Coordinates of C-alpha atoms and ligand atoms in Angstrom, one line a residue:
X1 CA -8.4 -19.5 3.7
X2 CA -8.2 -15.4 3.1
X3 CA -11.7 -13.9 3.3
X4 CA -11.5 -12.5 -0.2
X5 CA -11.0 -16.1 -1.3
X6 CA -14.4 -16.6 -0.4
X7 CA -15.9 -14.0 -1.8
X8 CA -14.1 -14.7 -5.6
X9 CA -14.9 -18.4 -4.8
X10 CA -19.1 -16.8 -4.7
X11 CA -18.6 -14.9 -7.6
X12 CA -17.6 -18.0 -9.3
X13 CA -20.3 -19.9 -8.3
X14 CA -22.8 -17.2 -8.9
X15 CA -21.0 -17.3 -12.7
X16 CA -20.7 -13.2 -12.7
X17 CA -17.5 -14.0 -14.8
X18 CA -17.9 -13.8 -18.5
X19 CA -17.1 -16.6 -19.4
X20 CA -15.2 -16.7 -22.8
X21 CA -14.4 -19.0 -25.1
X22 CA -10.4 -19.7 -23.7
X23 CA -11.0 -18.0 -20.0
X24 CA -10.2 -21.0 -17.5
X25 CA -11.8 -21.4 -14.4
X26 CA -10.7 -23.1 -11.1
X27 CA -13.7 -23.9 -8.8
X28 CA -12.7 -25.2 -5.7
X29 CA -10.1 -27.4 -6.9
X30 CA -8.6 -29.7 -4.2
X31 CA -5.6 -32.5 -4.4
X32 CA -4.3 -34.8 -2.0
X33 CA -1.6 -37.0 -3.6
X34 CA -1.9 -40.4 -2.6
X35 CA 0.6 -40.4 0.0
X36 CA -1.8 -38.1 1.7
X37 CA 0.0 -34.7 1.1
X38 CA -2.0 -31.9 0.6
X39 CA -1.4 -30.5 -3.0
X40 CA -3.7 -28.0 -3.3
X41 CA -6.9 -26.7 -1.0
X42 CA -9.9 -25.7 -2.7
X43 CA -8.5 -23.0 -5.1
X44 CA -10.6 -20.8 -6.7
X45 CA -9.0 -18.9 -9.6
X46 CA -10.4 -16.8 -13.0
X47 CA -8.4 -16.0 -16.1
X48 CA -10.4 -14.3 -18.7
X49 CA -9.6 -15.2 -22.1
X50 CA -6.9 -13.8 -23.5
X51 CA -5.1 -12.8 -20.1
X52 CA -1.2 -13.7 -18.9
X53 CA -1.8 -14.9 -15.2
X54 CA 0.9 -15.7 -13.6
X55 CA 1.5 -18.3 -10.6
X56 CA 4.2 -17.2 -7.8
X57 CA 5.4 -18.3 -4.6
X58 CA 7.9 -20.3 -3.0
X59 CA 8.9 -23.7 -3.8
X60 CA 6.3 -26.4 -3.0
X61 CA 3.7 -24.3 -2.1
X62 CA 1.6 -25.7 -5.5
X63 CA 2.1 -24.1 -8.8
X64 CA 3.4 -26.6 -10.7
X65 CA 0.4 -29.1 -9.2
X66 CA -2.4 -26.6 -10.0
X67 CA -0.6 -26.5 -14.2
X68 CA -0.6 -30.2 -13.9
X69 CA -4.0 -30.2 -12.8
X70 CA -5.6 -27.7 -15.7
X71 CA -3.5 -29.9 -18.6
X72 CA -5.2 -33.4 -16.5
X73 CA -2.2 -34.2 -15.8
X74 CA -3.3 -34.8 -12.4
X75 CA -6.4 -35.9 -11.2
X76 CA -7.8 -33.5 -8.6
X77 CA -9.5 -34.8 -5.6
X78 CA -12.2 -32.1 -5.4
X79 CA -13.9 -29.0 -7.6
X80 CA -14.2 -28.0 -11.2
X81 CA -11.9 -27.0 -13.9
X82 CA -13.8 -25.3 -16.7
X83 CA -12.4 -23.9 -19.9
X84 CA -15.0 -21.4 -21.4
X85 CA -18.1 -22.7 -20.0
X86 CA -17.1 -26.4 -20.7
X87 CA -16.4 -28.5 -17.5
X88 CA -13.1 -30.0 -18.7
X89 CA -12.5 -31.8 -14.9
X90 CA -13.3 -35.4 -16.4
X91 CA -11.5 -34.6 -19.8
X92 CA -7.9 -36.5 -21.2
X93 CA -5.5 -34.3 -21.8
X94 CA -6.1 -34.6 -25.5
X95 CA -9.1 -33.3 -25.2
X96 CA -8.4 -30.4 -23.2
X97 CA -6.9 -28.1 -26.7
X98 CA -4.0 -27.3 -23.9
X99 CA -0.4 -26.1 -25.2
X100 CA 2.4 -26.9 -22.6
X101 CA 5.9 -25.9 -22.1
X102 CA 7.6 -26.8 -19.5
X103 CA 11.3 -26.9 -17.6
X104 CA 13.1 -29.2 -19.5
X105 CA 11.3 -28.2 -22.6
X106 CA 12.1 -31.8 -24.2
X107 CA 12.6 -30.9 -28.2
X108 CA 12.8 -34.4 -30.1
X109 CA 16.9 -34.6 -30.0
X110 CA 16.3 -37.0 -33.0
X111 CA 14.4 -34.3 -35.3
X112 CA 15.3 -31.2 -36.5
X113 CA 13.4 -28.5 -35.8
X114 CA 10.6 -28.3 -38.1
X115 CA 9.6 -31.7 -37.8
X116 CA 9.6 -30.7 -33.9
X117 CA 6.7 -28.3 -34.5
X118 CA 5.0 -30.5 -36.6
X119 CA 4.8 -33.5 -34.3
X120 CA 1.6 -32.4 -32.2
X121 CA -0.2 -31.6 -35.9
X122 CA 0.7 -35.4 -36.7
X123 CA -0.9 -36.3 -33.9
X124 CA -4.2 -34.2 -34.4
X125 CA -4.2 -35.7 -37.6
X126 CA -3.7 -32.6 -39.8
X127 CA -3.7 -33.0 -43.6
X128 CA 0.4 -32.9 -44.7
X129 CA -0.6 -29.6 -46.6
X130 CA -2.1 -27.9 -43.4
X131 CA 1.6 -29.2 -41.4
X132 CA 3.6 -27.4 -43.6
X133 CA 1.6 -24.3 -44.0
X134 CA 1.4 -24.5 -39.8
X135 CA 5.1 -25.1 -39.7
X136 CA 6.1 -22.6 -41.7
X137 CA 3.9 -19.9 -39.9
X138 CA 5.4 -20.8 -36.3
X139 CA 8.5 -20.8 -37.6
X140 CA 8.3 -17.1 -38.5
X141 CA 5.8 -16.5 -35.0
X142 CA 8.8 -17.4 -33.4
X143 CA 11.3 -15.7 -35.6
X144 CA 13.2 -18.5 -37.1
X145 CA 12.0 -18.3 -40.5
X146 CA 15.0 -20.3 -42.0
X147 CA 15.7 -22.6 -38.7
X148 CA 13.6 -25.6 -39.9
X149 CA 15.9 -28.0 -41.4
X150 CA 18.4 -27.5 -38.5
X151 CA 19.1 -29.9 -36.0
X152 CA 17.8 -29.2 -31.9
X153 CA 21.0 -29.5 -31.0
X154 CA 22.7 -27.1 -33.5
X155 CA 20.2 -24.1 -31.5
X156 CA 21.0 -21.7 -28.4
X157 CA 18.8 -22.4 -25.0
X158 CA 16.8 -19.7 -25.9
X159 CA 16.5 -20.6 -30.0
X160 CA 15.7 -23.7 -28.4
X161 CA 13.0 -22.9 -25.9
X162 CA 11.3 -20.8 -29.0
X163 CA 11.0 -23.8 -30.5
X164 CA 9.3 -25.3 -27.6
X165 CA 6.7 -22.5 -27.5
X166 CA 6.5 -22.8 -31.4
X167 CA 5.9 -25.8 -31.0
X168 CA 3.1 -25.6 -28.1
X169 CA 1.0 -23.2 -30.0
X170 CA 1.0 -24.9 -33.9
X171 CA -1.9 -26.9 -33.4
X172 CA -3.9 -23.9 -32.2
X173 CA -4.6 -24.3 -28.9
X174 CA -6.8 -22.4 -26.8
X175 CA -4.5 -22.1 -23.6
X176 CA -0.9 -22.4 -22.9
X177 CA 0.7 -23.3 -19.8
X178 CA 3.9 -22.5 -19.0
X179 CA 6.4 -24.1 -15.6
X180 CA 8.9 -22.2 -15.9
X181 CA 10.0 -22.4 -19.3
X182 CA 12.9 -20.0 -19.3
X183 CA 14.6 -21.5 -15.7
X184 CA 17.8 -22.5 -17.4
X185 CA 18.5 -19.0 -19.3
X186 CA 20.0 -16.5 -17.9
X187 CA 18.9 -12.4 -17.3
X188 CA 19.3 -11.0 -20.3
X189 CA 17.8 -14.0 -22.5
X190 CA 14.7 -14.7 -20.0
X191 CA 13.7 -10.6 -20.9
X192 CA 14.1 -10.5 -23.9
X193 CA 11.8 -14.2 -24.5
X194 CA 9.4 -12.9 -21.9
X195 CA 8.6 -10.3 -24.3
X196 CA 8.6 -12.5 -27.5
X197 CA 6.4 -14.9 -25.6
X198 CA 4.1 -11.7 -24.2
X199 CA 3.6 -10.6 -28.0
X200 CA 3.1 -14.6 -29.4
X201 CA 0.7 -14.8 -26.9
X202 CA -1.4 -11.3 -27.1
X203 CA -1.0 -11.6 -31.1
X204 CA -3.0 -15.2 -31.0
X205 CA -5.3 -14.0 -28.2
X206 CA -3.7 -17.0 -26.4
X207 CA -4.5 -18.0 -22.2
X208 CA -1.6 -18.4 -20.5
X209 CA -1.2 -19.6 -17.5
X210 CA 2.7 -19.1 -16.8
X211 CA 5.0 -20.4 -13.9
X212 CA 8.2 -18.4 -12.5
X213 CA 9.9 -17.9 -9.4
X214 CA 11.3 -14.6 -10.8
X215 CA 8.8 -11.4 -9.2
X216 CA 10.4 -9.5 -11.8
X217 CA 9.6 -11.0 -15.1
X218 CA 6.1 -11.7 -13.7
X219 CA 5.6 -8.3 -12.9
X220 CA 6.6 -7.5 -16.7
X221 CA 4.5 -10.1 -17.9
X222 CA 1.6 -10.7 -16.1
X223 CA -2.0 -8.9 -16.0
X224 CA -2.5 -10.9 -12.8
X225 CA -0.8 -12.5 -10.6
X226 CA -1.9 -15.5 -8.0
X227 CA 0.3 -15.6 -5.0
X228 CA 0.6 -19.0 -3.8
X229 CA 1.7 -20.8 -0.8
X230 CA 1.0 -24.1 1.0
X231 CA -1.1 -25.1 -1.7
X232 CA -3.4 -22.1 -1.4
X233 CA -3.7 -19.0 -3.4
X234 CA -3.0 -16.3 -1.0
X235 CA -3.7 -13.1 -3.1
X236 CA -5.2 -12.9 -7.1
X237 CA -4.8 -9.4 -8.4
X238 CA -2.9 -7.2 -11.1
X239 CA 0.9 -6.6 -10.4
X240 CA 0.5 -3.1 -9.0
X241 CA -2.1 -4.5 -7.0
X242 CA -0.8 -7.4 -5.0
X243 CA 2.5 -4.4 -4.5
X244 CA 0.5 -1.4 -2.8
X245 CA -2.3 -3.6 -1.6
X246 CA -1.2 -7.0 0.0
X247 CA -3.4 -8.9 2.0
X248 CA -1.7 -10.6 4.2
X249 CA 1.8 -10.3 5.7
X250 CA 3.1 -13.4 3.7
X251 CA 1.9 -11.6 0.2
X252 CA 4.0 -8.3 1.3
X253 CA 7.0 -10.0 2.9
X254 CA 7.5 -11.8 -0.6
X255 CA 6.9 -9.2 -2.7
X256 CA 9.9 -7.0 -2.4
X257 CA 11.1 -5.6 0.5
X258 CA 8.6 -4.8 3.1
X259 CA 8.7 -3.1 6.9
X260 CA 6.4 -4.9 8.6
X261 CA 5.0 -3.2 11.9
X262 CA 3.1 -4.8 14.8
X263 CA 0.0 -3.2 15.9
X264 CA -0.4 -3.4 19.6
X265 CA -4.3 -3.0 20.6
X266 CA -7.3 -2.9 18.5
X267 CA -7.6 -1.0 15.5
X268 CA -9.8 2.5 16.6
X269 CA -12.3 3.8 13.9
X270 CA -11.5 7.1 13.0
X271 CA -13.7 9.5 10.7
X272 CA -11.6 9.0 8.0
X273 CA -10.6 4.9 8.9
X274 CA -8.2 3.9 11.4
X275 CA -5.7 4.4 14.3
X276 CA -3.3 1.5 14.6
X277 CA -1.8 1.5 18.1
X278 CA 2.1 0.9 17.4
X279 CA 5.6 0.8 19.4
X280 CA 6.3 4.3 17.6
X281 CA 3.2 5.9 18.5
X282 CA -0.5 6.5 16.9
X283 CA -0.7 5.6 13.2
X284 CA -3.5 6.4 11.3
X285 CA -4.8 4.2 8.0
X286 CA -7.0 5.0 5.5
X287 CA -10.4 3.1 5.9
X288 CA -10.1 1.2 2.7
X289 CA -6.6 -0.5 3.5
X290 CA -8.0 -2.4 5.8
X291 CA -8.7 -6.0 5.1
X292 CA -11.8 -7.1 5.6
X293 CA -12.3 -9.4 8.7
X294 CA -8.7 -8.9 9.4
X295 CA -7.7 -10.6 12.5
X296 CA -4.7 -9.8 13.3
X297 CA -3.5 -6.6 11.6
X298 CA 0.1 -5.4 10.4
X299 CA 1.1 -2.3 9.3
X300 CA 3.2 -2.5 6.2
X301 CA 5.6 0.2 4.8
X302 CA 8.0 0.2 1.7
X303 CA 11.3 1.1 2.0
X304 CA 10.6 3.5 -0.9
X305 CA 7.9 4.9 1.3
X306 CA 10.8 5.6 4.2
X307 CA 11.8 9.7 4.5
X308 CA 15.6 9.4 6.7
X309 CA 16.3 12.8 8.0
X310 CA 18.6 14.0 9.7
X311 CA 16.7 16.9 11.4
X312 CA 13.7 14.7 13.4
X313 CA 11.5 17.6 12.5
X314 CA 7.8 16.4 12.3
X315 CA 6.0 16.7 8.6
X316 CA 2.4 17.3 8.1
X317 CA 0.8 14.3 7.7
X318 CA 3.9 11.9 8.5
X319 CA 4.3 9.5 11.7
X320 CA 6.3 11.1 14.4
X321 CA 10.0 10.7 13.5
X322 CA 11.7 7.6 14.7
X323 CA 15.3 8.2 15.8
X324 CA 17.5 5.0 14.4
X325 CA 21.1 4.3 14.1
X326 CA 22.5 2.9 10.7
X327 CA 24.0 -0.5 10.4
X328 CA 24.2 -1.5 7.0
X329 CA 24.1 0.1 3.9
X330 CA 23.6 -1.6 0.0
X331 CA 25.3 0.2 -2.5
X332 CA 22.7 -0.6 -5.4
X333 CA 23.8 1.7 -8.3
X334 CA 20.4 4.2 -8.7
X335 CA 19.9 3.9 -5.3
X336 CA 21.1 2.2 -2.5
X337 CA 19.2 0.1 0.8
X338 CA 20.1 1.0 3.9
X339 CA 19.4 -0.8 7.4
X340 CA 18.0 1.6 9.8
X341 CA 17.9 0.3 13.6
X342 CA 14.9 1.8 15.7
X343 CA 15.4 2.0 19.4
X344 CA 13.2 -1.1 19.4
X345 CA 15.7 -2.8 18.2
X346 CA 13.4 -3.1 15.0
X347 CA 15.6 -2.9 11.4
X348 CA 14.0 -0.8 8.6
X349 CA 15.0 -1.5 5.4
X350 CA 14.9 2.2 3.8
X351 CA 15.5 2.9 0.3
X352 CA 17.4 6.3 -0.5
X353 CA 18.5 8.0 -3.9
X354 CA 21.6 8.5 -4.3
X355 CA 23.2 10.6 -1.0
X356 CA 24.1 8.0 1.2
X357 CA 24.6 8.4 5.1
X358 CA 27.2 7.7 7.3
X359 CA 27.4 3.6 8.3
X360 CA 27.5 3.5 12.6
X361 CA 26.1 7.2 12.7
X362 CA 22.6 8.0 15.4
X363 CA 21.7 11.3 14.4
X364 CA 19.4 9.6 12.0
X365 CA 15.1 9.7 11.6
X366 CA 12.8 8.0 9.5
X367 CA 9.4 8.8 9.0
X368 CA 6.6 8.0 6.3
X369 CA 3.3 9.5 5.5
X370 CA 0.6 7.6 7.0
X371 CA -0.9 7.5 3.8
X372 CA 1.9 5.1 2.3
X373 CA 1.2 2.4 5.0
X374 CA -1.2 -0.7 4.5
X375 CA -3.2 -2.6 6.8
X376 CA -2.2 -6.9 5.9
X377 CA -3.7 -9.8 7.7
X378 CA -2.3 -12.7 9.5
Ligands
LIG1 N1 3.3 -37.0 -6.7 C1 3.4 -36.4 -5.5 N2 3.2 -37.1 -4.4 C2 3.3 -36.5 -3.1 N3 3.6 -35.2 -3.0 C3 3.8 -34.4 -4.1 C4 3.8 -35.0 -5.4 N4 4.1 -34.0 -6.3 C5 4.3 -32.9 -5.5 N5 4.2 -33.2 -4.2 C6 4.3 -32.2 -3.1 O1 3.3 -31.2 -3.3 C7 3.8 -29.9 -2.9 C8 3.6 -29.0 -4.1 O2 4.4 -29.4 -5.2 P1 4.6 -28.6 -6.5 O3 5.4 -29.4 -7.4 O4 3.2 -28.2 -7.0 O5 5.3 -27.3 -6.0 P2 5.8 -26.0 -6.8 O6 5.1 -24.8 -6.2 O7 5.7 -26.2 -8.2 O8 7.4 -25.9 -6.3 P3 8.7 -25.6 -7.2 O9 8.8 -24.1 -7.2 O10 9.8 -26.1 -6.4 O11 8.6 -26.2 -8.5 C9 5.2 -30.1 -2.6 O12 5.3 -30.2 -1.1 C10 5.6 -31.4 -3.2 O13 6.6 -32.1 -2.4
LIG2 MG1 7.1 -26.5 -9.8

């Protein structure tokens, strides 16, 4: 488990978060299916009230165990699930005042679409007055003021999937969770329901916990973000955080495009941080990149952060110019990606604007200020 696991996992037992009426917190929450798979390992995880957290990482490494686990759709094996300061862990799901969409968002096929919305208020018994004042509010939250009479079938995917977050949110509920509601649409559709679902969910102070495999829309979306894998939240932070600051190697490498570079020896203090002995000379870090307790530091540089030059000269406060040899280039329309091979036989992935150099050409250095690289665990 990363160190600054443990220390949010204290804060949570020490209860320095506010707790608010909808904020959800996961307190060393465990689940081994019975087959004896490890689902999830003692997660700890905060989402103020109000907030649009967003679970990433590859497939199987958790998310959609840890929604299951929030709605009691799964039983965990260990810790606490509380919802304001209410211990929700023994709770049924009816009790829990949880919205869901997920995947397959599973309208009724058989009703039309008001009568979709009002189904959960039928089942929280709400007066047939209160059903149609609901339905008739969704139905313009989701902008489909006159789409009530028509058939689920008769709808687009992404009419339809409004209709599946209408119909999450009519009986009020305190928190929504979403798996990956918007899978099946494609680019254009998915940005422009991101932002519908963004403003639904800010404009009914709403705390979603949202699913995605796509970094992009939960960059957009998201005031934090957990990285996930092998059942373990890796990183929790805001997006420009877990981008400029990663953690650990795995949180970089999945993030974008990262240059990840080996440091030979132990770090040295210096007055103003580190030195990180590398295969391209001395480089120096600024004391607070440096992960606590970090056992086995990495050097991490963006290929935005990359200066190619043609002329090797040396720049105040750069790393000595590594000379490289091109070998592939990305044509990527405001800029392009271009693979730089270091005499190390190491490939840098380099982002440049526009110019673009000469495929198969030496003659070529890359640099980057030793400010722009990050210290990541193992
Ligand atoms: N009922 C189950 N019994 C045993 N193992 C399970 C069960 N459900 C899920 N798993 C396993 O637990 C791990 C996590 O599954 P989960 O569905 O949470 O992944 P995920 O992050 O949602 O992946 P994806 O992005 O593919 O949806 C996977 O290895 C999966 O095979
Ligand atoms: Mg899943």
């Amino acid at each position: 488990m990363a160190v600054h696991e443990v220390a949010e996992s204290r804060s949570t037992h020490g209860q320095a978060h506010a707790a608010s009426a909808n904020s959800i917190t996961i307190d060393g929450l465990a689940l081994t299916f019975a087959n004896g798979h490890i689902g999830l390992q003692s997660t700890h995880l905060h989402v103020p009230g109000g907030q649009f957290c967003t679970l990433l990482g590859p497939s199987g490494s958790g998310k959609t165990t840890l929604l299951r686990a929030i709605a009691g759709l799964a039983k965990p094996t260990a810790g606490r699930i509380l919802i304001g300061s209410t211990d929700v862990t023994g709770l049924d799901v009816q009790a829990r005042n949880i919205g869901f969409v997920f995947q397959n968002y599973a309208l009724f096929p058989h009703m039309n679409v008001a009568e979709n919305i009002e189904y959960p208020l039928k089942l929280h018994k709400w007066s047939e007055a209160d059903r149609a004042v609901r339905v008739k509010e969704i139905l313009d939250l989701i902008e489909l003021p006159h789409a009530g009479r028509r058939m689920v079938g008769e709808l687009s995917g992404g009419q339809q999937q409004r209709v599946a977050i209408g119909r999450a949110l009519a009986y009020r509920p305190a928190l929504l969770l979403l798996d990956e509601p918007m899978g099946a649409l494609d680019r254009r559709l998915r940005q422009q329901l991101g932002a519908d679902l963004r403003e639904i969910q800010q404009r009914a102070g709403i705390t979603a916990v949202y699913v995605t495999h796509d970094q992009e829309e939960a960059f957009i979306l998201s005031d934090r973000i957990a990285i996930m894998a092998g059942g373990v939240i890796q990183q929790y932070a805001a997006p420009s955080e877990l981008y400029f600051r990663p953690r650990t190697r795995f949180v970089a490498d999945f993030l974008g495009e990262a240059n990840l570079v080996e440091v030979t020896a132990p770090l040295v203090a210096t007055a103003s941080g580190f030195e990180a002995t590398t295969a391209y000379g001395p480089i120096r870090v600024e004391a607070a990149d440096r992960p606590e307790g970090a056992s086995k530091p990495t050097l991490v540089v963006r290929p935005e952060d990359i200066v190619l030059t043609r002329d090797g000269a040396e720049r105040d406060g750069h790393v000595r110019p590594i000379p490289v040899e091109i070998v592939r280039e990305l044509f990527l329309g405001s800029r392009c990606l271009v693979t730089a091979r270091a005499p190390t036989g190491q490939e840098f992935r380099v982002e440049c604007a526009k110019s673009r150099p000469t495929h198969g050409d030496a003659g070529f250095w890359i640099s980057w200020a030793h400010s722009a690289a990050v210290l990541v665990d193992e």
